[in-house]
């Protein structure tokens, strides 16, 4: 069966520090991969979307970037975090035009 | 489109009553729709889905209705229980991309 792993679960980082959140999927090949951000009490905003290795679609201009170095690995990064980068970050995978499965999320607090 | 900047609307129901959560979508090319349930501090979990060639689909205690004419989706929960308290999101896929886009979300509060 397929599983998705996202870590860490919580993270507190100072303003200006770098960020690297990792997401890996097991049990499937060539998944669609997603990074979402959710502010407290809000909806899910799509940040990045990938249909294959090295293929990244950025949905909103921001201080973040994403990479997909391997088929089942999706990384969310920042060179210098801002206070506004705080939020709940969710990774997800899907087969084409099928439901997406979510990781447990990373609660990022920038201080 | 996405409304991620808005506070979540709330639906308050009594335990045992039926709940109806509504969602409007804007992309007429969307052809696959999903309802997710999100509990506090967790990732969204799949509830039920429907494709555009259907207008109704039933699961265990849940029913999804799709009205393509007015671009409206609803989730009906029968005999709502305290464990149903969560935020519910609709999501859509369609058009030229396979991106999964979420709606605003609704907070369902079940009163005992």
Short mmCIF file of N, CA and C in Angstrom, two decimals, chain A residues 3-75:
data_model
loop_
_atom_site.label_atom_id
_atom_site.label_comp_id
_atom_site.label_asym_id
_atom_site.label_seq_id
_atom_site.Cartn_x
_atom_site.Cartn_y
_atom_site.Cartn_z
N UNK A 3 2.12 4.94 1.12
CA UNK A 3 2.22 5.76 2.33
C UNK A 3 2.97 7.04 1.99
N UNK A 4 2.69 8.07 2.75
CA UNK A 4 3.37 9.34 2.58
C UNK A 4 3.95 9.77 3.91
N UNK A 5 5.19 10.19 3.88
CA UNK A 5 5.88 10.60 5.09
C UNK A 5 6.28 12.06 4.97
N UNK A 6 6.01 12.82 6.00
CA UNK A 6 6.34 14.24 6.00
C UNK A 6 6.97 14.56 7.35
N UNK A 7 8.07 15.25 7.32
CA UNK A 7 8.72 15.61 8.59
C UNK A 7 9.49 16.90 8.46
N UNK A 8 9.73 17.60 9.61
CA UNK A 8 9.30 17.23 10.96
C UNK A 8 7.83 17.59 11.20
N UNK A 9 7.28 17.19 12.30
CA UNK A 9 5.89 17.50 12.64
C UNK A 9 5.76 18.95 13.11
N UNK A 10 6.72 19.42 13.84
CA UNK A 10 6.73 20.81 14.29
C UNK A 10 8.13 21.37 14.12
N UNK A 11 8.18 22.68 13.91
CA UNK A 11 9.46 23.33 13.68
C UNK A 11 9.34 24.78 14.09
N UNK A 12 10.31 25.25 14.88
CA UNK A 12 10.39 26.65 15.25
C UNK A 12 11.72 27.17 14.72
N UNK A 13 11.62 28.19 13.88
CA UNK A 13 12.81 28.71 13.23
C UNK A 13 12.88 30.23 13.39
N UNK A 14 14.08 30.79 13.53
CA UNK A 14 14.19 32.26 13.60
C UNK A 14 14.05 32.89 12.22
N UNK A 15 13.60 34.12 12.22
CA UNK A 15 13.53 34.90 10.98
C UNK A 15 14.91 34.94 10.34
N UNK A 16 14.94 34.75 9.02
CA UNK A 16 16.21 34.80 8.29
C UNK A 16 16.92 33.48 8.18
N UNK A 17 16.44 32.47 8.88
CA UNK A 17 17.09 31.15 8.80
C UNK A 17 16.56 30.39 7.59
N UNK A 18 17.30 29.36 7.14
CA UNK A 18 16.82 28.56 6.00
C UNK A 18 15.81 27.51 6.45
N UNK A 19 15.10 26.96 5.45
CA UNK A 19 14.08 25.96 5.72
C UNK A 19 14.23 24.80 4.74
N UNK A 20 14.04 23.60 5.24
CA UNK A 20 13.94 22.44 4.36
C UNK A 20 12.96 21.45 4.96
N UNK A 21 11.84 21.27 4.28
CA UNK A 21 10.84 20.28 4.69
C UNK A 21 10.84 19.18 3.63
N UNK A 22 10.82 17.94 4.11
CA UNK A 22 10.91 16.82 3.17
C UNK A 22 9.65 15.96 3.21
N UNK A 23 9.31 15.47 2.06
CA UNK A 23 8.14 14.61 1.91
C UNK A 23 8.54 13.45 0.99
N UNK A 24 8.23 12.24 1.41
CA UNK A 24 8.51 11.08 0.57
C UNK A 24 7.27 10.19 0.49
N UNK A 25 7.13 9.54 -0.64
CA UNK A 25 5.99 8.67 -0.89
C UNK A 25 6.52 7.27 -1.16
N UNK A 26 5.83 6.27 -0.64
CA UNK A 26 6.20 4.88 -0.87
C UNK A 26 5.04 4.13 -1.49
N UNK A 27 5.37 3.13 -2.29
CA UNK A 27 4.35 2.24 -2.79
C UNK A 27 3.69 2.68 -4.08
N UNK A 28 4.22 3.69 -4.74
CA UNK A 28 3.67 4.12 -6.01
C UNK A 28 4.79 4.72 -6.84
N UNK A 29 4.57 4.87 -8.12
CA UNK A 29 5.58 5.49 -8.97
C UNK A 29 4.95 6.63 -9.76
N UNK A 30 5.80 7.63 -10.08
CA UNK A 30 5.38 8.80 -10.84
C UNK A 30 4.12 9.47 -10.27
N UNK A 31 4.11 9.72 -8.97
CA UNK A 31 2.93 10.39 -8.42
C UNK A 31 2.94 11.88 -8.75
N UNK A 32 1.76 12.49 -8.74
CA UNK A 32 1.66 13.95 -8.69
C UNK A 32 1.93 14.33 -7.23
N UNK A 33 2.73 15.37 -7.04
CA UNK A 33 3.07 15.79 -5.68
C UNK A 33 2.68 17.24 -5.46
N UNK A 34 2.26 17.54 -4.26
CA UNK A 34 1.75 18.87 -3.93
C UNK A 34 2.35 19.35 -2.60
N UNK A 35 2.56 20.67 -2.52
CA UNK A 35 2.78 21.34 -1.24
C UNK A 35 1.67 22.38 -1.06
N UNK A 36 1.01 22.31 0.10
CA UNK A 36 -0.01 23.29 0.46
C UNK A 36 0.42 23.99 1.75
N UNK A 37 -0.10 25.20 1.93
CA UNK A 37 0.06 25.90 3.20
C UNK A 37 -1.32 26.27 3.72
N UNK A 38 -1.44 26.15 5.04
CA UNK A 38 -2.71 26.47 5.67
C UNK A 38 -2.45 27.37 6.87
N UNK A 39 -2.99 28.60 6.83
CA UNK A 39 -2.93 29.48 7.99
C UNK A 39 -4.01 29.04 8.98
N UNK A 40 -3.85 29.40 10.23
CA UNK A 40 -4.80 28.98 11.27
C UNK A 40 -6.22 29.41 10.91
N UNK A 41 -7.14 28.45 10.93
CA UNK A 41 -8.54 28.75 10.65
C UNK A 41 -8.85 29.12 9.22
N UNK A 42 -7.96 28.76 8.33
CA UNK A 42 -8.13 29.11 6.91
C UNK A 42 -8.16 27.88 6.02
N UNK A 43 -8.27 28.13 4.73
CA UNK A 43 -8.27 27.05 3.76
C UNK A 43 -6.87 26.64 3.35
N UNK A 44 -6.78 25.71 2.38
CA UNK A 44 -5.50 25.20 1.90
C UNK A 44 -5.10 25.94 0.63
N UNK A 45 -3.95 26.54 0.67
CA UNK A 45 -3.42 27.26 -0.49
C UNK A 45 -2.37 26.40 -1.18
N UNK A 46 -2.58 26.14 -2.45
CA UNK A 46 -1.62 25.35 -3.22
C UNK A 46 -0.37 26.19 -3.50
N UNK A 47 0.78 25.69 -3.07
CA UNK A 47 2.05 26.39 -3.25
C UNK A 47 2.80 25.88 -4.48
N UNK A 48 2.98 24.56 -4.55
CA UNK A 48 3.75 23.94 -5.62
C UNK A 48 3.08 22.64 -6.04
N UNK A 49 3.28 22.32 -7.30
CA UNK A 49 2.68 21.13 -7.87
C UNK A 49 3.70 20.52 -8.82
N UNK A 50 3.84 19.20 -8.78
CA UNK A 50 4.84 18.54 -9.61
C UNK A 50 4.27 17.27 -10.24
N UNK A 51 4.48 17.13 -11.55
CA UNK A 51 4.01 15.92 -12.24
C UNK A 51 5.14 14.95 -12.52
N UNK A 52 6.38 15.36 -12.25
CA UNK A 52 7.51 14.47 -12.50
C UNK A 52 8.80 15.08 -11.98
N UNK A 53 9.87 14.30 -12.04
CA UNK A 53 11.18 14.76 -11.55
C UNK A 53 11.57 16.05 -12.26
N UNK A 54 11.95 17.04 -11.46
CA UNK A 54 12.40 18.30 -12.01
C UNK A 54 11.31 19.18 -12.59
N UNK A 55 10.06 18.73 -12.54
CA UNK A 55 8.95 19.52 -13.09
C UNK A 55 8.15 20.11 -11.94
N UNK A 56 8.33 21.40 -11.72
CA UNK A 56 7.70 22.08 -10.60
C UNK A 56 6.89 23.25 -11.13
N UNK A 57 5.65 23.34 -10.68
CA UNK A 57 4.81 24.48 -11.01
C UNK A 57 4.60 25.29 -9.74
N UNK A 58 4.97 26.56 -9.79
CA UNK A 58 4.80 27.44 -8.64
C UNK A 58 3.48 28.18 -8.79
N UNK A 59 2.64 28.09 -7.79
CA UNK A 59 1.29 28.63 -7.90
C UNK A 59 1.15 30.06 -7.41
N UNK A 60 1.99 30.46 -6.47
CA UNK A 60 1.90 31.81 -5.93
C UNK A 60 3.30 32.36 -5.73
N UNK A 61 3.51 33.64 -6.00
CA UNK A 61 4.83 34.23 -5.75
C UNK A 61 5.07 34.29 -4.25
N UNK A 62 6.26 33.91 -3.83
CA UNK A 62 6.51 33.84 -2.40
C UNK A 62 7.99 33.63 -2.14
N UNK A 63 8.29 33.44 -0.88
CA UNK A 63 9.64 33.29 -0.38
C UNK A 63 10.08 31.84 -0.36
N UNK A 64 9.36 30.94 -1.00
CA UNK A 64 9.63 29.53 -0.91
C UNK A 64 9.96 28.96 -2.29
N UNK A 65 10.62 27.81 -2.28
CA UNK A 65 10.87 27.08 -3.52
C UNK A 65 10.68 25.60 -3.25
N UNK A 66 10.53 24.83 -4.32
CA UNK A 66 10.34 23.39 -4.18
C UNK A 66 11.24 22.68 -5.17
N UNK A 67 11.62 21.46 -4.81
CA UNK A 67 12.42 20.64 -5.70
C UNK A 67 11.96 19.20 -5.61
N UNK A 68 12.22 18.48 -6.70
CA UNK A 68 11.84 17.06 -6.75
C UNK A 68 13.05 16.32 -7.32
N UNK A 69 14.00 16.02 -6.46
CA UNK A 69 15.23 15.38 -6.92
C UNK A 69 15.05 13.91 -7.29
N UNK A 70 14.05 13.27 -6.72
CA UNK A 70 13.74 11.87 -7.04
C UNK A 70 12.24 11.74 -7.27
N UNK A 71 11.86 10.64 -7.88
CA UNK A 71 10.46 10.46 -8.28
C UNK A 71 9.49 10.62 -7.12
N UNK A 72 9.87 10.13 -5.93
CA UNK A 72 8.95 10.12 -4.81
C UNK A 72 9.41 11.00 -3.66
N UNK A 73 10.17 12.02 -3.98
CA UNK A 73 10.68 12.94 -2.97
C UNK A 73 10.37 14.36 -3.38
N UNK A 74 9.79 15.11 -2.46
CA UNK A 74 9.41 16.50 -2.73
C UNK A 74 9.89 17.33 -1.56
N UNK A 75 10.65 18.39 -1.86
CA UNK A 75 11.27 19.18 -0.81
C UNK A 75 10.82 20.63 -0.92
#
